[in-house]
PDB file of C-alpha atoms in Angstrom:
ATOM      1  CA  UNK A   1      15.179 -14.619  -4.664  1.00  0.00           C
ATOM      2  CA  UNK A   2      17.996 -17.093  -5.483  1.00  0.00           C
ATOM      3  CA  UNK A   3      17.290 -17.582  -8.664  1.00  0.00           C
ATOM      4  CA  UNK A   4      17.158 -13.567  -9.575  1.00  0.00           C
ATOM      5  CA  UNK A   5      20.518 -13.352  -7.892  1.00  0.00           C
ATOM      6  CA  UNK A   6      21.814 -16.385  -9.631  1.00  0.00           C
ATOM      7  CA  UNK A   7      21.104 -14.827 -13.215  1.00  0.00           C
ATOM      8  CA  UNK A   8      24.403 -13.353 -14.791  1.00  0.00           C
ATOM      9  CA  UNK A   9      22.559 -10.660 -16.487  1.00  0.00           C
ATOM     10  CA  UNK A  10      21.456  -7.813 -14.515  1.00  0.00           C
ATOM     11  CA  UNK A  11      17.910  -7.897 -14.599  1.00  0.00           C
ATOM     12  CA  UNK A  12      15.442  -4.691 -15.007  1.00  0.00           C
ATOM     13  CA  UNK A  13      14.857  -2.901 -11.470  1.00  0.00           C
ATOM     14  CA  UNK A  14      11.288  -3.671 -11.227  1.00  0.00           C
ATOM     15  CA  UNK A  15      11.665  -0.747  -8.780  1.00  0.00           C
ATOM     16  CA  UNK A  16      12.122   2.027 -11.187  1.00  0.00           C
ATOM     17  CA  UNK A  17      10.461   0.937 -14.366  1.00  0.00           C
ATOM     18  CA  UNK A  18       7.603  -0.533 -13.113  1.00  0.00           C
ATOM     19  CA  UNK A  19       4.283   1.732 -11.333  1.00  0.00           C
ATOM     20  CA  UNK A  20       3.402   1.083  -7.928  1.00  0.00           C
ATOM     21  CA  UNK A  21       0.895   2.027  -5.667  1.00  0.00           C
ATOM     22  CA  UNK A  22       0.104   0.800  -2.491  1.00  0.00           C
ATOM     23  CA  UNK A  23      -2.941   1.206  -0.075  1.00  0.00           C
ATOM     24  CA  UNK A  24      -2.105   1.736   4.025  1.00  0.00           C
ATOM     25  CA  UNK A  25      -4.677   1.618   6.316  1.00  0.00           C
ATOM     26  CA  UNK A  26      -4.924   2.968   9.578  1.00  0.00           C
ATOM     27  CA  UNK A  27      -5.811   0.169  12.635  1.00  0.00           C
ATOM     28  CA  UNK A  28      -8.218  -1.691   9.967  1.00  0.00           C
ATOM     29  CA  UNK A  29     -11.803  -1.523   9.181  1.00  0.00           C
ATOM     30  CA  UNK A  30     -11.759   1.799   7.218  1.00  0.00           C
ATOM     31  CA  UNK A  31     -12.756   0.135   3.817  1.00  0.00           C
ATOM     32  CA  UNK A  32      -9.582  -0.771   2.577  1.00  0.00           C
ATOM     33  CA  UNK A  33     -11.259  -4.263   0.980  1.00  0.00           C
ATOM     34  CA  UNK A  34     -13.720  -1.780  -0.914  1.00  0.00           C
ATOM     35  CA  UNK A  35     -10.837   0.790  -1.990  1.00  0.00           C
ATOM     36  CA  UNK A  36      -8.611  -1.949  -3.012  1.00  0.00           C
ATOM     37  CA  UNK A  37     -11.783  -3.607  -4.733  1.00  0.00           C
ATOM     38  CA  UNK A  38     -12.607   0.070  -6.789  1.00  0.00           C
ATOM     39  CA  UNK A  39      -8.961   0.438  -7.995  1.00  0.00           C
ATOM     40  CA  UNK A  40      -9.188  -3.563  -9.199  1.00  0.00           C
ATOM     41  CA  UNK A  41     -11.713  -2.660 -10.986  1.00  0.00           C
ATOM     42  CA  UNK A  42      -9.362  -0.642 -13.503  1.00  0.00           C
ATOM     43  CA  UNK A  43      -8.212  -2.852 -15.874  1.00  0.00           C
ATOM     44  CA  UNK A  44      -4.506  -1.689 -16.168  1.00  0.00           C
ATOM     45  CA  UNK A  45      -4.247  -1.715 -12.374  1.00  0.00           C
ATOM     46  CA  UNK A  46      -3.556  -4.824 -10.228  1.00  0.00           C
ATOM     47  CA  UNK A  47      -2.959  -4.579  -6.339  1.00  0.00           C
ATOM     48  CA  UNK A  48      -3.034  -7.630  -4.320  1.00  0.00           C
ATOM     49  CA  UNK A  49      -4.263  -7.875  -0.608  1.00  0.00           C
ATOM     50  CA  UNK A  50      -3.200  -7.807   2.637  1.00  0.00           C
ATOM     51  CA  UNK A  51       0.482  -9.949   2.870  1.00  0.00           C
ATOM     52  CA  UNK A  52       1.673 -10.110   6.422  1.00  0.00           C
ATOM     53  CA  UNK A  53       4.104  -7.281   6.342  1.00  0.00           C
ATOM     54  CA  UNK A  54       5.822  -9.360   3.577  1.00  0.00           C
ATOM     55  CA  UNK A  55       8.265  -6.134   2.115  1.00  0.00           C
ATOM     56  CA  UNK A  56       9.668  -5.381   5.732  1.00  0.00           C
ATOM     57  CA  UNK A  57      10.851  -9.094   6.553  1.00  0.00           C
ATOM     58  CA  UNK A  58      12.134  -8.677   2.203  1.00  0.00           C
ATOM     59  CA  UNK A  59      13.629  -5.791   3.887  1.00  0.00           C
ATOM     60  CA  UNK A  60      15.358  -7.196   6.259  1.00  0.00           C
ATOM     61  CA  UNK A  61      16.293 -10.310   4.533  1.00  0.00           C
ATOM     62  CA  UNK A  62      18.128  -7.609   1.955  1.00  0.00           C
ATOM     63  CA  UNK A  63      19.514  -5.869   4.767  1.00  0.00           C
ATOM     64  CA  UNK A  64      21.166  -9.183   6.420  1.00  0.00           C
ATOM     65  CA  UNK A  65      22.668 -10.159   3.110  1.00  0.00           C
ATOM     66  CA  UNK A  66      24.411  -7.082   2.311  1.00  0.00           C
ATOM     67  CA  UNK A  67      26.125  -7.300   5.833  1.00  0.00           C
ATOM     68  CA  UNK A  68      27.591 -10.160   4.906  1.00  0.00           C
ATOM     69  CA  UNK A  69      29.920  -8.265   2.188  1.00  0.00           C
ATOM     70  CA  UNK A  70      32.116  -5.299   2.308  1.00  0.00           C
ATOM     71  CA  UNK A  71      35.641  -4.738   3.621  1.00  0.00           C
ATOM     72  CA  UNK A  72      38.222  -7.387   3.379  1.00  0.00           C
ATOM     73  CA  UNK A  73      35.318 -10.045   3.372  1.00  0.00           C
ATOM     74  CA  UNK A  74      34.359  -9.195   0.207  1.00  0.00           C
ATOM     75  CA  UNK A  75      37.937  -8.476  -1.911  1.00  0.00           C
ATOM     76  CA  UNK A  76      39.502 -12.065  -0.056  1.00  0.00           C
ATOM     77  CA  UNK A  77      38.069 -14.702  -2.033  1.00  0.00           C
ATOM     78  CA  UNK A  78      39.779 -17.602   0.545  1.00  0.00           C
ATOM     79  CA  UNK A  79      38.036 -15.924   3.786  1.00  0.00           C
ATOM     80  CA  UNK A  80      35.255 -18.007   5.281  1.00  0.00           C
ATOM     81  CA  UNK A  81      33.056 -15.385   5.174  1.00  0.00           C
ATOM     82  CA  UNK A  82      33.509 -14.295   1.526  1.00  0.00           C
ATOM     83  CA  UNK A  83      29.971 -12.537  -0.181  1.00  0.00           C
ATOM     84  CA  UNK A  84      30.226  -9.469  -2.242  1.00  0.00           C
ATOM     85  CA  UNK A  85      26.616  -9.072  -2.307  1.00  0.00           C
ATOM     86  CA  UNK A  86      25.370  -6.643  -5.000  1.00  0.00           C
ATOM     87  CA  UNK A  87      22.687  -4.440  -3.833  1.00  0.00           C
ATOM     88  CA  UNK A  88      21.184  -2.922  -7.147  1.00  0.00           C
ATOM     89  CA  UNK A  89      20.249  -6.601  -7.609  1.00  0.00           C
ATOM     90  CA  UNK A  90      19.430  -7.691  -4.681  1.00  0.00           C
ATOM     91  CA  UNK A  91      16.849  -4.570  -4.154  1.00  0.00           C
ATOM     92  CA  UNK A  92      15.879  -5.560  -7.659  1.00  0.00           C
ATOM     93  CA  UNK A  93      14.891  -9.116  -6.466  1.00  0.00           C
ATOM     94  CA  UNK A  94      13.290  -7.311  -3.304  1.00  0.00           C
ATOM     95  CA  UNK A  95      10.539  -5.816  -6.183  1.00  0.00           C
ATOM     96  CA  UNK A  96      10.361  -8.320  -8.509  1.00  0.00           C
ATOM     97  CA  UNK A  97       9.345 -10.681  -5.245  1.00  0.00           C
ATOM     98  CA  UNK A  98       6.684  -8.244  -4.821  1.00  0.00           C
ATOM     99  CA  UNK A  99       5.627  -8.450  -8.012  1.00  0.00           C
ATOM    100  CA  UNK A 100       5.230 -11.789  -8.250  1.00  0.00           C
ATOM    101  CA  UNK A 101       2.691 -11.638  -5.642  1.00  0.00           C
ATOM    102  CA  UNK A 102       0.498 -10.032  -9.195  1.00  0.00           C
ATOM    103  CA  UNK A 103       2.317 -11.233 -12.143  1.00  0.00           C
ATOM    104  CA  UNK A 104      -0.034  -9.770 -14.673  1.00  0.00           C
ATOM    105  CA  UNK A 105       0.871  -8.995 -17.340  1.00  0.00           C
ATOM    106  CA  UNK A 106      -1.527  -6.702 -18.850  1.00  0.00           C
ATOM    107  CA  UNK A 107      -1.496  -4.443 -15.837  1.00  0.00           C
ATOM    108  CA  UNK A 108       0.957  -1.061 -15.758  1.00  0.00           C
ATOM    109  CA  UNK A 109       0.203  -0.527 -11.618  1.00  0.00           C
ATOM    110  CA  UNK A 110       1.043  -2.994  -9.468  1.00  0.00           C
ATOM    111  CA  UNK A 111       1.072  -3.303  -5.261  1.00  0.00           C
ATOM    112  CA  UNK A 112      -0.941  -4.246  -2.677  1.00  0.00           C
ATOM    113  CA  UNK A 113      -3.273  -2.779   0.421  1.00  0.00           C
ATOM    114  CA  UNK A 114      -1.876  -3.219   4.013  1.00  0.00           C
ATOM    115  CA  UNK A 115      -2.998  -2.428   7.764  1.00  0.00           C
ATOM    116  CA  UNK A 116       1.017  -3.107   9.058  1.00  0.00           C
ATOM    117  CA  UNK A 117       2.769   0.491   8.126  1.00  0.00           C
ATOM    118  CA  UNK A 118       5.849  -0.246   9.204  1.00  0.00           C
ATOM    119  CA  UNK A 119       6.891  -1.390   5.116  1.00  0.00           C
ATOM    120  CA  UNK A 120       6.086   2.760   4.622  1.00  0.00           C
ATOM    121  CA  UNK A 121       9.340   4.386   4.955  1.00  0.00           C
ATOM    122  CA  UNK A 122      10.945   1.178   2.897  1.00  0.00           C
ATOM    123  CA  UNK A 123       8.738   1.250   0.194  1.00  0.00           C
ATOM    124  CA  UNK A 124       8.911   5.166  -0.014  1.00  0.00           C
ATOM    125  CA  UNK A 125      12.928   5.337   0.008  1.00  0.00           C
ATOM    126  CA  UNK A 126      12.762   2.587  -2.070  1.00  0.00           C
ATOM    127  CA  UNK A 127      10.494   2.966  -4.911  1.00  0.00           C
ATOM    128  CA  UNK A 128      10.976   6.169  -6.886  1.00  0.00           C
ATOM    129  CA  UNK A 129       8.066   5.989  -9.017  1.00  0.00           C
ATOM    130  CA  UNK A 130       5.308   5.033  -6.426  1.00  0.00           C
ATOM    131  CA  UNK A 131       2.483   6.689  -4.715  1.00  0.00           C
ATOM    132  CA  UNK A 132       0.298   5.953  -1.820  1.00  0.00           C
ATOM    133  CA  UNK A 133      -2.825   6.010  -0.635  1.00  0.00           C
ATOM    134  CA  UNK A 134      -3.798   6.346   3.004  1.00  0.00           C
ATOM    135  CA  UNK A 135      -7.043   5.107   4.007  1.00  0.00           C
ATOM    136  CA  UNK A 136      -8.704   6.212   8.265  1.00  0.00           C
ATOM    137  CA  UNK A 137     -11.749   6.157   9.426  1.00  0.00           C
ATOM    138  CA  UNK A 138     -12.289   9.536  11.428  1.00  0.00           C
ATOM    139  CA  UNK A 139     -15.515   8.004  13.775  1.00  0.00           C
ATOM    140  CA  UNK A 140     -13.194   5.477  15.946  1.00  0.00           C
ATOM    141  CA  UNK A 141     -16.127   4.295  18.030  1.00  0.00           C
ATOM    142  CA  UNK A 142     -17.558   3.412  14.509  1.00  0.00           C
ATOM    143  CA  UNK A 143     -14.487   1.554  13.789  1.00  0.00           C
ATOM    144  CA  UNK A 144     -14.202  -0.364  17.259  1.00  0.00           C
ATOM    145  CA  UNK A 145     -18.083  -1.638  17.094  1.00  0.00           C
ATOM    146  CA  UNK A 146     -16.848  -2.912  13.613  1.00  0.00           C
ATOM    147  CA  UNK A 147     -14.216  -4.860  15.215  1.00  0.00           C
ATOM    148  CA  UNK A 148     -16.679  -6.306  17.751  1.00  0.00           C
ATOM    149  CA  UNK A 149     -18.946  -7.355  14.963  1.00  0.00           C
ATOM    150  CA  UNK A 150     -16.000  -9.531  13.754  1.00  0.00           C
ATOM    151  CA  UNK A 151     -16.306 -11.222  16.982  1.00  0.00           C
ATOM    152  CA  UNK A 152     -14.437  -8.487  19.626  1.00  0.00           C
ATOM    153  CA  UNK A 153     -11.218 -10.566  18.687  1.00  0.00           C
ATOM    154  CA  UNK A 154      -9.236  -7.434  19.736  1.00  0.00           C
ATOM    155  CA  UNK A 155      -9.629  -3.272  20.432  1.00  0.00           C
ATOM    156  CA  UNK A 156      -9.226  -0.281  17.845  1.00  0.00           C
ATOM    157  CA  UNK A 157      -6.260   0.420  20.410  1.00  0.00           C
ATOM    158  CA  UNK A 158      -4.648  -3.125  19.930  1.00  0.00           C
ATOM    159  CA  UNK A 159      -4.969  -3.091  16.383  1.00  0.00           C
ATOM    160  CA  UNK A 160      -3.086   0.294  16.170  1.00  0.00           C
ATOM    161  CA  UNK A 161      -1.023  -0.275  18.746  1.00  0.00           C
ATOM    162  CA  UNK A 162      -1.337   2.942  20.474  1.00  0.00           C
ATOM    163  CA  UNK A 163      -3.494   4.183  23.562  1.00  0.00           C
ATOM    164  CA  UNK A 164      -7.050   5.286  23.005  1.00  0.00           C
ATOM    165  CA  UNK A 165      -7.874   7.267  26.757  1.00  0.00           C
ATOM    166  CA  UNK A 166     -11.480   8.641  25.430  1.00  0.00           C
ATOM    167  CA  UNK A 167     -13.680   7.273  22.531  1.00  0.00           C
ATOM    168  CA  UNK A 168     -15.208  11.113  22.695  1.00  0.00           C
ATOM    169  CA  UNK A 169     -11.745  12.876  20.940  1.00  0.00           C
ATOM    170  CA  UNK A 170     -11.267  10.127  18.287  1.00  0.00           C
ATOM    171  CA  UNK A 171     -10.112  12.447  15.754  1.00  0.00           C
ATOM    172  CA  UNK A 172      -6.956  13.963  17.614  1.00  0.00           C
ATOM    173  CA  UNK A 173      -6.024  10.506  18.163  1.00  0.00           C
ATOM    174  CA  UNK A 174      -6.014   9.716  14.323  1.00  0.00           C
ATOM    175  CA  UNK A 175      -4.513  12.385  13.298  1.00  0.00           C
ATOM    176  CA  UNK A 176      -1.778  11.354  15.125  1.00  0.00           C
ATOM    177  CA  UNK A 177      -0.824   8.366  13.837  1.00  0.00           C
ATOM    178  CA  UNK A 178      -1.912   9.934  10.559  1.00  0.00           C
ATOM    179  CA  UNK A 179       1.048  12.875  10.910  1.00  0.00           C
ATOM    180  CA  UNK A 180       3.223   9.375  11.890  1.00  0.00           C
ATOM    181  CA  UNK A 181       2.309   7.824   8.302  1.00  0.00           C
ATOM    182  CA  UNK A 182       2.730  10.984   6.318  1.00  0.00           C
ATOM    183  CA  UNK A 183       6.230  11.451   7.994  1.00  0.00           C
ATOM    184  CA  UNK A 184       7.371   7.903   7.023  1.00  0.00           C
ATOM    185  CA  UNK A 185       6.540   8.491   3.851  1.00  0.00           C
ATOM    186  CA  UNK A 186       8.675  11.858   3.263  1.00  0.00           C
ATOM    187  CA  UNK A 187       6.637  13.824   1.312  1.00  0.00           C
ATOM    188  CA  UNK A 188       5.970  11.437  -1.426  1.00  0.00           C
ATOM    189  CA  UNK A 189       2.262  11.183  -3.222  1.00  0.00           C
ATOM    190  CA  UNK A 190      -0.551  10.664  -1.424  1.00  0.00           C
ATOM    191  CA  UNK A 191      -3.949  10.651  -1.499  1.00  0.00           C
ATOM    192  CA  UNK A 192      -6.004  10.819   1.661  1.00  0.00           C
ATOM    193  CA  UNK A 193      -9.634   8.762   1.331  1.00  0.00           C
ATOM    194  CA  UNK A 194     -11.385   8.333   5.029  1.00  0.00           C
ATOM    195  CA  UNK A 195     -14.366   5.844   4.823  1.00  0.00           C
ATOM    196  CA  UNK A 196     -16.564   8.923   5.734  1.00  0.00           C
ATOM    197  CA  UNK A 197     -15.660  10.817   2.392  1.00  0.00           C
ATOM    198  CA  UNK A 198     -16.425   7.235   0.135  1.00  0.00           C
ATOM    199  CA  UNK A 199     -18.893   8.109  -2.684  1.00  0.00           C
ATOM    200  CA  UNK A 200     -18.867   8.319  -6.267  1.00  0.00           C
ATOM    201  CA  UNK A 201     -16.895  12.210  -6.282  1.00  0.00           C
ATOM    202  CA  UNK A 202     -13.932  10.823  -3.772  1.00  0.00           C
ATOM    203  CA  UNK A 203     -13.314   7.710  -5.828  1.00  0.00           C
ATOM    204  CA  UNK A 204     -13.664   9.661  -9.247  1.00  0.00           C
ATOM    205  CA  UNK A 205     -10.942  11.515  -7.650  1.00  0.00           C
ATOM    206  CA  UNK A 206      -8.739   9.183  -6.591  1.00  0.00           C
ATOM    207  CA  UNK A 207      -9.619   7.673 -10.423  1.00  0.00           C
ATOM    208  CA  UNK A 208      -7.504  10.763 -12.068  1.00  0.00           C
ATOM    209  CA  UNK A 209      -5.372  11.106  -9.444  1.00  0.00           C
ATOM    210  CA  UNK A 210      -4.021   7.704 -10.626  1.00  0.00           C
ATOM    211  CA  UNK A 211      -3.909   8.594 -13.920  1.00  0.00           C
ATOM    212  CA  UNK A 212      -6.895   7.289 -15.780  1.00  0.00           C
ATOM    213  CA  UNK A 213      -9.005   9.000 -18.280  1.00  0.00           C
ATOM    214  CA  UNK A 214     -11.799   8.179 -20.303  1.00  0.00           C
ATOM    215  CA  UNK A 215     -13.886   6.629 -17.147  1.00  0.00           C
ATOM    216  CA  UNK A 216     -15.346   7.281 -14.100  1.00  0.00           C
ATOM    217  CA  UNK A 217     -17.563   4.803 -11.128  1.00  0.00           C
ATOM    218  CA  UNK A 218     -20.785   5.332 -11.113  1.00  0.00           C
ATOM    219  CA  UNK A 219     -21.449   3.389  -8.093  1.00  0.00           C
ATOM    220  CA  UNK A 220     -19.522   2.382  -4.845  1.00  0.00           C
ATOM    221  CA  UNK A 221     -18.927  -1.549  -4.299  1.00  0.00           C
ATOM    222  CA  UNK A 222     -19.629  -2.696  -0.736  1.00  0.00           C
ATOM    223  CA  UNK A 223     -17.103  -5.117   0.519  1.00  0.00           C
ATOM    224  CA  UNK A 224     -16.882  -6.771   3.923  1.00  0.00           C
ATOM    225  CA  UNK A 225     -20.109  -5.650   5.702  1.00  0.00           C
ATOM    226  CA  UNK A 226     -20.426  -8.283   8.011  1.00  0.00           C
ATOM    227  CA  UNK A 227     -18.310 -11.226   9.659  1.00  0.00           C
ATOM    228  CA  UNK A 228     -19.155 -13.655   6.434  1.00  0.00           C
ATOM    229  CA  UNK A 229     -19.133 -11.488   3.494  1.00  0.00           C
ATOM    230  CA  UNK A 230     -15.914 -11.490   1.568  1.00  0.00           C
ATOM    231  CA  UNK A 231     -14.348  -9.986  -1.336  1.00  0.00           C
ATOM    232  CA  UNK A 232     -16.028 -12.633  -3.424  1.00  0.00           C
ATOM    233  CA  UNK A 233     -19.571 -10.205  -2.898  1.00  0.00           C
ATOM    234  CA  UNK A 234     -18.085  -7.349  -3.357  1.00  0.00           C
ATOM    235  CA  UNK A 235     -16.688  -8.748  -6.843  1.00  0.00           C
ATOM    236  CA  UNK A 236     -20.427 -10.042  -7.500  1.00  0.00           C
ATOM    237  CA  UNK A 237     -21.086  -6.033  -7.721  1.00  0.00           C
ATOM    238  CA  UNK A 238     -18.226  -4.957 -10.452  1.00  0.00           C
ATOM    239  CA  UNK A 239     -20.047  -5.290 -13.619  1.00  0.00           C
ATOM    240  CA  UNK A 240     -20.956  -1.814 -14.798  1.00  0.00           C
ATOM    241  CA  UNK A 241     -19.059   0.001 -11.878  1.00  0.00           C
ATOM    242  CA  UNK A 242     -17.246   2.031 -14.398  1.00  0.00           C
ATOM    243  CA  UNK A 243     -18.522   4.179 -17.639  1.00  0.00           C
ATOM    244  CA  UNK A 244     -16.289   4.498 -20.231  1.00  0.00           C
ATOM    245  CA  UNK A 245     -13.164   2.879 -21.115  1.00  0.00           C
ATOM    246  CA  UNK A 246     -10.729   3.736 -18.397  1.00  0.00           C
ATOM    247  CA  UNK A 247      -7.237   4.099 -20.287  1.00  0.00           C
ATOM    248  CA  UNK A 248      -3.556   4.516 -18.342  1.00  0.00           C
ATOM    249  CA  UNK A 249      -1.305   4.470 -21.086  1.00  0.00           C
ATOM    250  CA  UNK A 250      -0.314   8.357 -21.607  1.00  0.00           C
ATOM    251  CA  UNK A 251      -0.892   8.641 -17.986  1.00  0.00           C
ATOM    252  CA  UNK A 252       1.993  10.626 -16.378  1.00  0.00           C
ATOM    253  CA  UNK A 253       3.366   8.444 -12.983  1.00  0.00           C
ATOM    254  CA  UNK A 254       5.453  11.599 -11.905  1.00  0.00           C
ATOM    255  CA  UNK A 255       6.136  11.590  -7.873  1.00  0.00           C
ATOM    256  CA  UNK A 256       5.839  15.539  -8.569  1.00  0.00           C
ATOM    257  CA  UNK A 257       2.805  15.817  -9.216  1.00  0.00           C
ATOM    258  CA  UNK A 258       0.860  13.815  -6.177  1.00  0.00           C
ATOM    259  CA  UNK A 259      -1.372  15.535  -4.176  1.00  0.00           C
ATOM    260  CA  UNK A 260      -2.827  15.204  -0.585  1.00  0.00           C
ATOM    261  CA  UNK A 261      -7.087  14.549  -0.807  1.00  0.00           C
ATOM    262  CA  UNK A 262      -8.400  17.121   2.045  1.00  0.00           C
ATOM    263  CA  UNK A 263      -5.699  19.524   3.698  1.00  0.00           C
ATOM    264  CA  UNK A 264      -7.789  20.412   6.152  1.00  0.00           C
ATOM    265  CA  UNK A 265      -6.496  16.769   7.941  1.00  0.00           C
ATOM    266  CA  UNK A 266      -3.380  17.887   8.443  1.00  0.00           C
TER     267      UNK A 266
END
């Protein structure tokens, strides 16, 4: 970070020139290992894992510095508390600390998959050119015996911090903080995937809805089936996932032309 603000230049906006798309996933345990897995397996796209909420605490590190400047503070050179913080850069620095997180260069989409949501709205207001995909399971008692396989470390209801009253109505309940998700993210491009709807048609669509032509999966990997498998086996499975020679490079990245996956979810 001090080093991009440090440069005299002022540097691309990683922000606006670069594509982005990032995976949210509601409570974890829907599949987003496998989803984030199927898009890997596109060359030209590169989307690191889960990061600890890393963009809001960028956020707020961004946020704290530009307080420091404006008014008197930042024209008075002698005050103490002198900064004149600029904040094309600094959001610039925000992105190209994200993107250093998968510095290929090869790649034209970058991001990363994530369970915390709260990095939504930011990423949304912040990134022009990116889209999103939201990831659910819609059978919650499914999703809580998965979290007891893993060793009952914690509840569906803990991981999404909200309160389950009945495992019979799971769907209302999702929905919820579904309509939550889609309103943090203001209308911007999404595509919906549940785990229920993963198969060779829902990731084929989610393949041109990114913008890739000239391939398609034939096959669905299987990542993180049990407390010991890792991505490492579900890597093991990506030779001849895809047919064809997937291509991105005419592909339009136009925020106008997202689409929601399944309406009837709303």
């Amino acid at each position: 970070m001090q080093a991009a603000l440090a440069s005299s230049p002022a540097p691309d906006d990683p922000c606006s020139t670069k594509r982005w798309l990032f995976v949210f996933s509601v409570g974890g345990r829907p599949g987003s290992t496998t989803l984030m897995g199927m898009l890997n397996a596109v060359p030209q796209i590169k989307l690191t894992g889960e990061n600890k909420d890393l963009y809001s605490r960028l956020y707020e590190l961004e946020q704290d510095t530009l307080a420091l400047g404006g008014g008197d503070r930042a024209r008075d050179e002698f005050d103490a508390w002198h900064n004149a913080p600029d904040p094309v850069r600094l959001q610039a620095a925000v992105c190209s600390w994200l993107l250093a997180l998968s510095p290929h260069p090869g790649a034209l989409v970058h991001g990363f998959k994530e369970i915390r949501t709260p990095a939504a709205p930011l990423l949304a207001r912040t990134m022009p050119h990116a889209r999103f995909v939201i990831n659910f399971r819609l059978d919650l008692a499914a999703q809580q015996r998965s979290f007891e396989r893993l060793g009952g470390q914690k509840t569906l209801a803990e991981a999404t911090k909200g309160n389950v009253s009945s495992w019979r109505k799971p769907i209302p309940f999702v929905l919820d903080d579904l309509q939550r998700l889609r309103a943090a993210l203001g209308g911007r491009p999404v595509f919906e995937l549940p785990l229920e709807r993963y198969g060779v048609t829902g990731f084929n669509a989610l393949l041109r809805w990114v913008g890739a032509r000239g391939c398609e999966y034939t096959r669905v990997l299987q990542a993180n089936t049990n407390k010991t498998a890792g991505f490492s086996s579900a890597k093991a499975q990506a030779p001849g996932l895809l047919r064809g020679r997937c291509n991105l490079t005419a592909a339009t990245w136009d925020a106008s032309l997202g689409e929601r996956l399944a309406p009837e979810w709303r």
